[in-house]
Amino acid sequence: MYRKSKWKRGYNLEGLGHGNNEKSVPQLLIRDLKFEKKSLAKLMFSPDQENHPSKAPVKYGELIVLGYNGSLPNGDRGRRKSRFALFKRPKANGVKPSTVHIACTPQAAKAISNKDQHSISYTLSRAQTVVVEYTHDSNTDMFQIGRSTESPIDFVVTDTVPGSQSNSDTQSVQSTISRFACRIICERNPPFTARIYAAGFDSSKNIFLGEKAAKWKTSDGQMDGLTTNGVLVMHPRNGFTEDSKPGVWREISVCGNVFSLRETRSAQQRGKMVENETNQLQDGSLIDLCGATLLWRTAEGLSRTPTVKHLEALRQEINAARPQCPVGFNTLAFPSMKRKDVVDEKQPWVYLNCGHVHGYHNWGNKEERDGKDRECPMCRSVGPYVPLWLGCEAGFYVDAGPPTHAFSPCGHVCSEKTTAYWSQIPLPHGTHTFHAACPFCAHQLAGEQGYIRLIFQGPLD
């Protein structure tokens, strides 16, 4: 754990955060801890345990939008936010398929759809439409996600622009997210299973699949189809833990069936049906809406996840150790989580090629070098030089380890296993490409691993 370099007292902080592991941390680091250590177990309560100590409402899980570090750039407001909790509703609002009307004329289909109940219309041709009526299901709750701000949408999602600093950045982009993108149906009784389906019901309680949408009749005579840009889902192997591995991306149909991916996002031809997989969400499932990717965390999974209080304790521990800039000899400190987007004068900076942490300085800033490339004064390696930011969205962490590693090139800091996990997850990008990205800002990862181990300099006194 104690890493020497060419200079004295260089070390990393991998020992922090583990109460009985003090021998692995240099004494100069422990000696100056001003933060009164608490049992980290006390800081590991889930958010609902903190806020609802008794008679807590049943929480099915939470959806967290990738690319945001704890909140939207201009703050969370109403149904538009970076994190959405799904609680058991006072009264069930789920629906299930019932009557099927085949070979309807468009006029007849419209009349059926105008009834005060949910329905899905499949337009086969100008002369033929199949309408499937849906009836109330007292055993399930339904939650809808999409770009629309109409009342049927519970969670309003807009396109994620990597590194965006304001909501206006996202609004200037022509959206590829459907207005009524998908719906999640949760069982109201244990084990509170959640399932995802493509498309959501509009204000008239209808879903319309037009002539150009991919649609077909199933082997048992039912209709099914895909939305224009599709709803993709990836279930990680081994859950969302330190041992998690990426799964395979699949497409989910309007009726919740699972298919391999189309050749391109909006191709007319559907992929092959995957019969041994289901649309049931599990802790760590990723949902891609072609413009934004959501992480599903179960209530049980969140109870094992670090909280904001835990991350704040780790921030204070690092700052109490008084890491120092080896050039300016000034003490470095991560700013408070409330100021997570503002560069502070004590902000730690890192050379991404080697991991040496400094304060901001102009050493090695030569005119002949392009852009942000700088020469590290400690090891002379040349590469990007960026400020470090703490990853504040606790739901993205796969463990409660100390913040010892940073994503490259953005500089977001979190635990080693969290950086290792996200660096191997291929996230959909555009209509047919995939790449790994930082979950806190959505920047595409760079370098051999996509992340780097941080090397801090200790105080000299």
Short mmCIF file of C-alpha atoms in Angstrom, two decimals:
data_model
loop_
_atom_site.label_atom_id
_atom_site.label_comp_id
_atom_site.label_asym_id
_atom_site.label_seq_id
_atom_site.Cartn_x
_atom_site.Cartn_y
_atom_site.Cartn_z
CA MET A 1 0.00 0.00 0.00
CA TYR A 2 2.90 2.34 0.68
CA ARG A 3 4.37 3.33 -2.63
CA LYS A 4 7.75 5.07 -2.77
CA SER A 5 8.79 7.03 -5.82
CA LYS A 6 11.94 8.90 -6.82
CA TRP A 7 10.93 11.53 -4.31
CA LYS A 8 10.45 11.10 -0.58
CA ARG A 9 7.16 10.37 1.10
CA GLY A 10 5.17 9.59 -2.03
CA TYR A 11 2.24 7.29 -1.34
CA ASN A 12 -1.23 6.35 -2.42
CA LEU A 13 -4.33 6.34 -0.24
CA GLU A 14 -5.47 2.76 -0.70
CA GLY A 15 -5.41 2.19 3.06
CA LEU A 16 -8.01 4.84 3.79
CA GLY A 17 -11.55 3.89 4.62
CA HIS A 18 -10.69 0.54 6.18
CA GLY A 19 -10.70 1.04 9.94
CA ASN A 20 -8.33 -1.80 10.88
CA ASN A 21 -5.87 -1.19 8.09
CA GLU A 22 -3.88 1.67 9.61
CA LYS A 23 -0.56 -0.16 9.36
CA SER A 24 -0.74 0.16 5.59
CA VAL A 25 -1.00 3.96 5.75
CA PRO A 26 2.06 6.13 6.48
CA GLN A 27 2.13 7.47 10.05
CA LEU A 28 2.50 11.02 8.77
CA LEU A 29 -0.89 10.57 7.13
CA ILE A 30 -2.62 9.15 10.23
CA ARG A 31 -0.95 11.60 12.62
CA ASP A 32 -2.78 14.61 11.20
CA LEU A 33 -6.24 13.13 10.85
CA LYS A 34 -8.60 15.72 12.27
CA PHE A 35 -11.65 13.74 11.22
CA GLU A 36 -13.05 11.76 14.13
CA LYS A 37 -13.42 8.26 12.68
CA LYS A 38 -16.82 6.70 12.99
CA SER A 39 -17.72 3.14 12.23
CA LEU A 40 -18.23 3.10 8.48
CA ALA A 41 -21.00 0.61 9.09
CA LYS A 42 -23.01 3.46 10.65
CA LEU A 43 -22.52 5.45 7.47
CA MET A 44 -23.66 2.66 5.18
CA PHE A 45 -27.41 3.01 5.73
CA SER A 46 -29.49 3.28 2.60
CA PRO A 47 -31.12 6.69 1.93
CA ASP A 48 -34.56 5.43 2.97
CA GLN A 49 -33.16 4.13 6.26
CA GLU A 50 -31.81 7.60 6.91
CA ASN A 51 -34.97 9.44 5.94
CA HIS A 52 -37.64 6.95 7.02
CA PRO A 53 -36.51 5.22 10.21
CA SER A 54 -39.92 3.62 10.74
CA LYS A 55 -42.87 2.70 8.54
CA ALA A 56 -40.85 3.39 5.42
CA PRO A 57 -42.86 3.08 2.20
CA VAL A 58 -41.92 0.09 0.08
CA LYS A 59 -39.23 1.11 -2.38
CA TYR A 60 -38.98 -0.97 -5.55
CA GLY A 61 -35.71 0.63 -6.62
CA GLU A 62 -34.17 3.71 -8.20
CA LEU A 63 -33.26 4.84 -11.71
CA ILE A 64 -30.06 6.89 -11.95
CA VAL A 65 -29.11 8.70 -15.17
CA LEU A 66 -25.51 8.13 -16.23
CA GLY A 67 -23.51 11.29 -16.86
CA TYR A 68 -24.55 13.33 -13.81
CA ASN A 69 -22.61 13.65 -10.57
CA GLY A 70 -25.44 13.63 -8.04
CA SER A 71 -27.83 16.08 -9.71
CA LEU A 72 -28.64 17.76 -13.03
CA PRO A 73 -26.36 20.72 -13.92
CA ASN A 74 -28.97 23.32 -12.93
CA GLY A 75 -30.43 21.25 -10.10
CA ASP A 76 -33.17 18.63 -9.90
CA ARG A 77 -36.70 19.92 -10.38
CA GLY A 78 -39.93 17.96 -10.15
CA ARG A 79 -40.01 14.99 -12.52
CA ARG A 80 -36.78 16.11 -14.24
CA LYS A 81 -33.85 14.95 -12.13
CA SER A 82 -30.81 12.68 -12.22
CA ARG A 83 -32.24 10.09 -9.83
CA PHE A 84 -35.82 8.77 -9.56
CA ALA A 85 -37.09 6.51 -6.78
CA LEU A 86 -39.94 4.08 -7.49
CA PHE A 87 -42.15 3.60 -4.43
CA LYS A 88 -45.21 1.40 -4.01
CA ARG A 89 -48.22 3.48 -5.00
CA PRO A 90 -51.15 4.04 -2.60
CA LYS A 91 -53.37 2.45 -5.26
CA ALA A 92 -52.28 0.03 -8.01
CA ASN A 93 -52.14 1.53 -11.52
CA GLY A 94 -50.69 -1.40 -13.45
CA VAL A 95 -52.28 -2.77 -16.63
CA LYS A 96 -52.27 -6.13 -18.45
CA PRO A 97 -53.40 -7.18 -21.94
CA SER A 98 -57.00 -8.33 -22.39
CA THR A 99 -59.14 -8.12 -25.56
CA VAL A 100 -57.52 -8.27 -29.02
CA HIS A 101 -59.31 -6.66 -31.98
CA ILE A 102 -58.01 -7.98 -35.30
CA ALA A 103 -58.50 -6.67 -38.85
CA CYS A 104 -59.87 -3.31 -37.75
CA THR A 105 -60.18 -0.43 -40.16
CA PRO A 106 -58.34 2.69 -39.01
CA GLN A 107 -61.69 4.24 -38.09
CA ALA A 108 -62.68 1.27 -35.94
CA ALA A 109 -59.25 1.20 -34.33
CA LYS A 110 -59.59 4.86 -33.43
CA ALA A 111 -62.99 4.24 -31.86
CA ILE A 112 -61.57 1.40 -29.72
CA SER A 113 -58.56 3.49 -28.74
CA ASN A 114 -60.78 6.34 -27.65
CA LYS A 115 -62.24 4.26 -24.85
CA ASP A 116 -61.21 5.28 -21.36
CA GLN A 117 -58.73 2.44 -21.04
CA HIS A 118 -55.22 1.60 -22.16
CA SER A 119 -54.55 0.10 -25.59
CA ILE A 120 -51.76 -0.61 -28.07
CA SER A 121 -52.43 -0.15 -31.79
CA TYR A 122 -50.36 -2.00 -34.41
CA THR A 123 -50.84 -0.50 -37.88
CA LEU A 124 -50.19 -3.28 -40.40
CA SER A 125 -51.34 -1.33 -43.46
CA ARG A 126 -53.58 1.58 -44.34
CA ALA A 127 -56.53 -0.78 -44.27
CA GLN A 128 -55.67 -2.96 -41.30
CA THR A 129 -54.84 -2.27 -37.66
CA VAL A 130 -54.69 -4.62 -34.69
CA VAL A 131 -55.70 -3.11 -31.34
CA VAL A 132 -54.88 -4.80 -28.04
CA GLU A 133 -56.88 -3.50 -25.10
CA TYR A 134 -55.30 -3.45 -21.65
CA THR A 135 -57.21 -3.81 -18.41
CA HIS A 136 -56.43 -2.77 -14.82
CA ASP A 137 -54.05 -5.03 -12.88
CA SER A 138 -54.47 -4.71 -9.10
CA ASN A 139 -51.21 -6.57 -8.47
CA THR A 140 -48.79 -4.18 -10.22
CA ASP A 141 -47.67 -0.56 -10.32
CA MET A 142 -46.65 1.12 -13.57
CA PHE A 143 -44.00 3.83 -13.99
CA GLN A 144 -43.32 5.56 -17.32
CA ILE A 145 -40.12 7.16 -18.56
CA GLY A 146 -39.64 9.45 -21.56
CA ARG A 147 -38.81 12.87 -22.94
CA SER A 148 -42.38 14.17 -22.77
CA THR A 149 -43.44 16.40 -19.90
CA GLU A 150 -47.06 15.25 -20.20
CA SER A 151 -48.68 13.85 -17.06
CA PRO A 152 -48.38 10.10 -17.89
CA ILE A 153 -44.58 10.39 -17.68
CA ASP A 154 -43.28 9.84 -14.15
CA PHE A 155 -39.59 10.43 -14.92
CA VAL A 156 -38.66 13.02 -17.58
CA VAL A 157 -35.35 12.19 -19.29
CA THR A 158 -33.46 14.40 -21.74
CA ASP A 159 -30.40 13.65 -23.87
CA THR A 160 -27.15 13.39 -21.93
CA VAL A 161 -24.38 15.59 -23.33
CA PRO A 162 -20.93 14.53 -22.00
CA GLY A 163 -19.56 17.10 -19.57
CA SER A 164 -22.55 19.46 -19.95
CA GLN A 165 -22.57 22.28 -17.38
CA SER A 166 -26.14 23.45 -17.89
CA ASN A 167 -29.50 22.09 -19.01
CA SER A 168 -29.35 24.40 -22.04
CA ASP A 169 -26.46 22.28 -23.36
CA THR A 170 -28.78 19.31 -23.72
CA GLN A 171 -31.71 21.23 -25.16
CA SER A 172 -29.70 22.45 -28.16
CA VAL A 173 -29.31 18.87 -29.37
CA GLN A 174 -32.08 17.30 -31.44
CA SER A 175 -33.32 14.52 -29.18
CA THR A 176 -33.31 10.85 -30.15
CA ILE A 177 -35.15 9.82 -26.97
CA SER A 178 -38.78 8.88 -27.50
CA ARG A 179 -41.43 11.09 -25.89
CA PHE A 180 -42.91 7.95 -24.31
CA ALA A 181 -39.81 5.74 -24.23
CA CYS A 182 -40.55 2.85 -21.88
CA ARG A 183 -42.53 1.63 -18.89
CA ILE A 184 -41.56 -0.37 -15.83
CA ILE A 185 -44.08 -2.68 -14.18
CA CYS A 186 -43.42 -3.59 -10.53
CA GLU A 187 -45.11 -6.37 -8.57
CA ARG A 188 -46.80 -4.93 -5.49
CA ASN A 189 -46.05 -8.05 -3.43
CA PRO A 190 -42.67 -9.58 -2.47
CA PRO A 191 -40.20 -10.02 -4.05
CA PHE A 192 -41.40 -6.83 -5.81
CA THR A 193 -40.13 -7.93 -9.24
CA ALA A 194 -39.63 -5.10 -11.77
CA ARG A 195 -39.98 -5.68 -15.51
CA ILE A 196 -39.30 -3.30 -18.39
CA TYR A 197 -41.24 -2.84 -21.64
CA ALA A 198 -40.54 -0.64 -24.65
CA ALA A 199 -42.90 2.33 -25.24
CA GLY A 200 -45.15 4.17 -22.82
CA PHE A 201 -48.83 5.08 -22.92
CA ASP A 202 -49.59 8.66 -23.95
CA SER A 203 -52.14 11.09 -22.49
CA SER A 204 -54.91 9.20 -24.30
CA LYS A 205 -53.70 5.94 -22.71
CA ASN A 206 -52.58 4.68 -26.11
CA ILE A 207 -49.41 3.34 -27.72
CA PHE A 208 -49.33 3.62 -31.53
CA LEU A 209 -46.93 1.59 -33.66
CA GLY A 210 -47.16 3.02 -37.17
CA GLU A 211 -46.59 1.34 -40.53
CA LYS A 212 -42.81 1.93 -40.42
CA ALA A 213 -42.31 0.48 -36.95
CA ALA A 214 -40.99 -3.08 -36.69
CA LYS A 215 -43.91 -5.31 -35.67
CA TRP A 216 -45.01 -8.93 -36.05
CA LYS A 217 -47.42 -11.64 -34.94
CA THR A 218 -46.00 -14.09 -32.38
CA SER A 219 -46.29 -17.89 -32.49
CA ASP A 220 -49.27 -17.78 -30.11
CA GLY A 221 -51.12 -15.29 -32.29
CA GLN A 222 -50.32 -12.15 -30.26
CA MET A 223 -48.85 -8.93 -31.64
CA ASP A 224 -45.50 -7.46 -30.66
CA GLY A 225 -43.17 -4.75 -31.94
CA LEU A 226 -40.18 -2.47 -31.41
CA THR A 227 -39.97 1.29 -31.03
CA THR A 228 -38.11 3.42 -33.58
CA ASN A 229 -34.75 3.70 -31.79
CA GLY A 230 -35.38 0.84 -29.41
CA VAL A 231 -34.95 0.23 -25.68
CA LEU A 232 -31.74 -1.66 -24.90
CA VAL A 233 -31.00 -3.46 -21.63
CA MET A 234 -27.83 -5.01 -20.23
CA HIS A 235 -27.86 -7.15 -17.07
CA PRO A 236 -24.42 -7.42 -15.40
CA ARG A 237 -23.13 -10.83 -14.43
CA ASN A 238 -22.68 -11.44 -10.68
CA GLY A 239 -25.03 -8.56 -9.86
CA PHE A 240 -23.79 -5.05 -9.10
CA THR A 241 -20.89 -5.92 -6.79
CA GLU A 242 -17.09 -5.90 -6.64
CA ASP A 243 -17.19 -9.08 -8.77
CA SER A 244 -19.54 -7.71 -11.44
CA LYS A 245 -18.79 -8.33 -15.10
CA PRO A 246 -20.55 -6.80 -18.11
CA GLY A 247 -23.40 -8.76 -19.65
CA VAL A 248 -24.72 -8.66 -23.23
CA TRP A 249 -26.84 -5.81 -24.57
CA ARG A 250 -30.32 -6.87 -25.69
CA GLU A 251 -33.38 -5.11 -27.09
CA ILE A 252 -36.72 -5.20 -25.27
CA SER A 253 -39.97 -5.26 -27.23
CA VAL A 254 -43.28 -3.53 -26.51
CA CYS A 255 -44.54 -6.75 -24.89
CA GLY A 256 -41.35 -7.31 -22.91
CA ASN A 257 -39.73 -10.00 -25.04
CA VAL A 258 -35.93 -10.09 -25.40
CA PHE A 259 -34.09 -9.88 -28.73
CA SER A 260 -30.52 -9.61 -29.98
CA LEU A 261 -29.64 -6.15 -31.30
CA ARG A 262 -30.68 -4.95 -34.73
CA GLU A 263 -27.92 -4.19 -37.25
CA THR A 264 -28.44 -0.49 -36.59
CA ARG A 265 -30.53 1.19 -33.94
CA SER A 266 -33.60 1.89 -36.09
CA ALA A 267 -33.34 -0.94 -38.66
CA GLN A 268 -36.66 -2.46 -39.79
CA GLN A 269 -35.52 -6.04 -39.23
CA ARG A 270 -35.65 -7.21 -35.62
CA GLY A 271 -32.91 -9.31 -34.05
CA LYS A 272 -33.29 -12.95 -33.01
CA MET A 273 -35.47 -13.74 -30.02
CA VAL A 274 -33.50 -14.77 -26.92
CA GLU A 275 -35.83 -17.20 -25.19
CA ASN A 276 -33.72 -17.98 -22.12
CA GLU A 277 -33.55 -14.31 -21.02
CA THR A 278 -36.27 -12.09 -19.57
CA ASN A 279 -37.15 -8.43 -19.20
CA GLN A 280 -36.83 -8.66 -15.41
CA LEU A 281 -34.57 -5.93 -14.05
CA GLN A 282 -31.84 -6.80 -11.54
CA ASP A 283 -29.54 -4.69 -9.42
CA GLY A 284 -27.16 -2.93 -11.81
CA SER A 285 -29.21 -3.39 -15.00
CA LEU A 286 -28.54 -0.67 -17.59
CA ILE A 287 -31.36 0.75 -19.71
CA ASP A 288 -30.44 2.70 -22.84
CA LEU A 289 -33.04 4.99 -24.44
CA CYS A 290 -30.85 6.20 -27.37
CA GLY A 291 -29.68 9.48 -25.89
CA ALA A 292 -29.60 8.64 -22.19
CA THR A 293 -28.60 5.54 -20.22
CA LEU A 294 -30.21 4.68 -16.87
CA LEU A 295 -28.85 2.49 -14.09
CA TRP A 296 -31.42 0.42 -12.16
CA ARG A 297 -30.62 -0.12 -8.47
CA THR A 298 -32.86 -2.32 -6.33
CA ALA A 299 -33.75 -1.27 -2.80
CA GLU A 300 -31.72 -4.20 -1.47
CA GLY A 301 -28.73 -3.25 -3.60
CA LEU A 302 -28.89 0.36 -2.42
CA SER A 303 -28.82 -0.78 1.21
CA ARG A 304 -25.32 -2.19 0.53
CA THR A 305 -24.16 0.90 -1.35
CA PRO A 306 -22.16 3.77 0.16
CA THR A 307 -24.24 6.83 0.99
CA VAL A 308 -23.40 10.50 0.48
CA LYS A 309 -22.48 10.60 4.18
CA HIS A 310 -19.99 7.80 3.63
CA LEU A 311 -18.43 9.59 0.65
CA GLU A 312 -18.25 12.81 2.66
CA ALA A 313 -16.43 10.93 5.46
CA LEU A 314 -13.87 9.67 2.94
CA ARG A 315 -13.44 13.20 1.54
CA GLN A 316 -12.74 14.55 5.02
CA GLU A 317 -10.27 11.74 5.71
CA ILE A 318 -8.29 12.54 2.57
CA ASN A 319 -8.27 16.27 3.34
CA ALA A 320 -7.26 15.63 6.99
CA ALA A 321 -4.20 13.75 5.73
CA ARG A 322 -3.06 17.07 4.18
CA PRO A 323 -1.82 15.89 0.78
CA GLN A 324 0.65 18.39 -0.64
CA CYS A 325 1.68 19.74 -4.03
CA PRO A 326 5.29 18.60 -4.58
CA VAL A 327 6.05 21.79 -6.54
CA GLY A 328 4.31 24.58 -4.62
CA PHE A 329 4.31 22.71 -1.25
CA ASN A 330 0.76 23.99 -0.67
CA THR A 331 -1.81 21.74 1.01
CA LEU A 332 -4.43 20.26 -1.33
CA ALA A 333 -8.09 19.64 -0.48
CA PHE A 334 -11.11 18.31 -2.33
CA PRO A 335 -13.89 20.94 -2.21
CA SER A 336 -17.19 20.17 -0.53
CA MET A 337 -19.70 18.14 -2.51
CA LYS A 338 -21.92 21.20 -2.82
CA ARG A 339 -19.14 22.86 -4.85
CA LYS A 340 -18.37 19.81 -6.96
CA ASP A 341 -18.31 21.75 -10.26
CA VAL A 342 -16.24 24.77 -9.23
CA VAL A 343 -12.44 24.65 -9.43
CA ASP A 344 -11.05 25.63 -6.02
CA GLU A 345 -7.58 27.11 -5.39
CA LYS A 346 -6.70 24.05 -3.26
CA GLN A 347 -8.07 21.65 -5.87
CA PRO A 348 -5.88 18.59 -6.56
CA TRP A 349 -4.75 18.19 -10.18
CA VAL A 350 -3.32 15.04 -11.76
CA TYR A 351 -1.02 14.10 -14.61
CA LEU A 352 -3.06 11.39 -16.31
CA ASN A 353 -0.10 9.47 -17.76
CA CYS A 354 1.55 8.81 -14.40
CA GLY A 355 -0.98 9.56 -11.65
CA HIS A 356 1.13 12.12 -9.73
CA VAL A 357 -1.16 14.55 -7.90
CA HIS A 358 -0.25 18.28 -7.71
CA GLY A 359 -1.87 21.62 -7.08
CA TYR A 360 -2.40 23.83 -10.10
CA HIS A 361 0.86 25.32 -11.37
CA ASN A 362 2.48 26.40 -14.63
CA TRP A 363 5.56 24.17 -14.41
CA GLY A 364 6.18 22.36 -17.68
CA ASN A 365 3.66 24.46 -19.59
CA LYS A 366 5.65 24.99 -22.77
CA GLU A 367 4.24 26.76 -25.80
CA GLU A 368 5.32 24.11 -28.28
CA ARG A 369 3.09 21.52 -26.61
CA ASP A 370 -0.41 21.11 -27.96
CA GLY A 371 -3.51 21.66 -25.83
CA LYS A 372 -3.50 20.36 -22.27
CA ASP A 373 -0.39 18.19 -22.48
CA ARG A 374 2.08 18.99 -19.70
CA GLU A 375 5.31 17.48 -18.38
CA CYS A 376 5.11 15.98 -14.89
CA PRO A 377 7.87 17.46 -12.67
CA MET A 378 8.19 14.18 -10.75
CA CYS A 379 8.73 11.67 -13.57
CA ARG A 380 8.92 13.82 -16.74
CA SER A 381 6.09 11.95 -18.46
CA VAL A 382 4.07 14.15 -20.83
CA GLY A 383 0.30 14.02 -20.97
CA PRO A 384 -2.99 15.66 -19.99
CA TYR A 385 -3.08 17.64 -16.72
CA VAL A 386 -6.61 17.91 -15.28
CA PRO A 387 -8.36 18.81 -12.01
CA LEU A 388 -9.67 15.95 -9.84
CA TRP A 389 -13.35 15.76 -8.92
CA LEU A 390 -14.91 13.45 -6.37
CA GLY A 391 -17.58 11.11 -7.72
CA CYS A 392 -20.60 12.21 -5.66
CA GLU A 393 -23.28 9.88 -7.08
CA ALA A 394 -23.07 7.01 -4.58
CA GLY A 395 -25.34 4.78 -6.67
CA PHE A 396 -22.55 4.29 -9.24
CA TYR A 397 -20.16 2.74 -6.69
CA VAL A 398 -19.80 -1.06 -6.69
CA ASP A 399 -18.08 -1.01 -3.28
CA ALA A 400 -17.32 1.26 -0.32
CA GLY A 401 -13.59 1.48 -0.98
CA PRO A 402 -11.57 4.71 -0.64
CA PRO A 403 -11.26 7.12 -3.59
CA THR A 404 -7.84 6.09 -4.88
CA HIS A 405 -8.37 6.08 -8.66
CA ALA A 406 -9.55 8.55 -11.30
CA PHE A 407 -11.20 8.14 -14.68
CA SER A 408 -9.26 9.43 -17.69
CA PRO A 409 -9.58 12.00 -19.22
CA CYS A 410 -12.21 13.67 -16.98
CA GLY A 411 -10.55 13.25 -13.56
CA HIS A 412 -13.56 11.93 -11.61
CA VAL A 413 -12.31 10.09 -8.52
CA CYS A 414 -13.81 6.99 -6.88
CA SER A 415 -12.81 3.54 -5.63
CA GLU A 416 -10.50 1.25 -7.59
CA LYS A 417 -13.14 -1.42 -8.19
CA THR A 418 -15.67 1.16 -9.33
CA THR A 419 -13.29 2.55 -11.96
CA ALA A 420 -12.37 -0.99 -13.03
CA TYR A 421 -16.05 -1.96 -13.45
CA TRP A 422 -17.20 1.04 -15.48
CA SER A 423 -14.08 0.99 -17.67
CA GLN A 424 -15.15 -2.39 -19.08
CA ILE A 425 -18.83 -1.52 -19.70
CA PRO A 426 -19.55 -0.78 -23.40
CA LEU A 427 -22.25 1.91 -23.40
CA PRO A 428 -24.34 2.57 -26.54
CA HIS A 429 -23.27 5.67 -28.42
CA GLY A 430 -25.16 6.95 -31.44
CA THR A 431 -26.96 4.42 -33.62
CA HIS A 432 -24.50 1.54 -33.79
CA THR A 433 -21.35 2.13 -31.73
CA PHE A 434 -20.38 1.40 -28.13
CA HIS A 435 -17.68 2.79 -25.85
CA ALA A 436 -16.80 2.93 -22.16
CA ALA A 437 -17.57 6.21 -20.40
CA CYS A 438 -17.26 7.83 -16.99
CA PRO A 439 -20.59 7.34 -15.17
CA PHE A 440 -20.26 10.74 -13.46
CA CYS A 441 -19.97 12.86 -16.64
CA ALA A 442 -20.44 10.50 -19.65
CA HIS A 443 -17.06 11.40 -21.20
CA GLN A 444 -15.62 8.60 -23.31
CA LEU A 445 -12.72 7.00 -21.48
CA ALA A 446 -9.20 7.25 -22.88
CA GLY A 447 -5.88 5.56 -22.32
CA GLU A 448 -4.98 1.91 -21.96
CA GLN A 449 -7.29 1.25 -19.00
CA GLY A 450 -9.53 4.30 -18.96
CA TYR A 451 -8.49 5.11 -15.39
CA ILE A 452 -5.34 5.70 -13.32
CA ARG A 453 -4.14 5.12 -9.75
CA LEU A 454 -3.50 8.37 -7.88
CA ILE A 455 -0.15 9.07 -6.17
CA PHE A 456 -0.34 11.73 -3.46
CA GLN A 457 2.58 13.58 -1.82
CA GLY A 458 2.45 13.75 1.98
CA PRO A 459 3.16 16.86 4.12
CA LEU A 460 6.82 17.54 4.79
CA ASP A 461 6.50 18.83 8.37
#
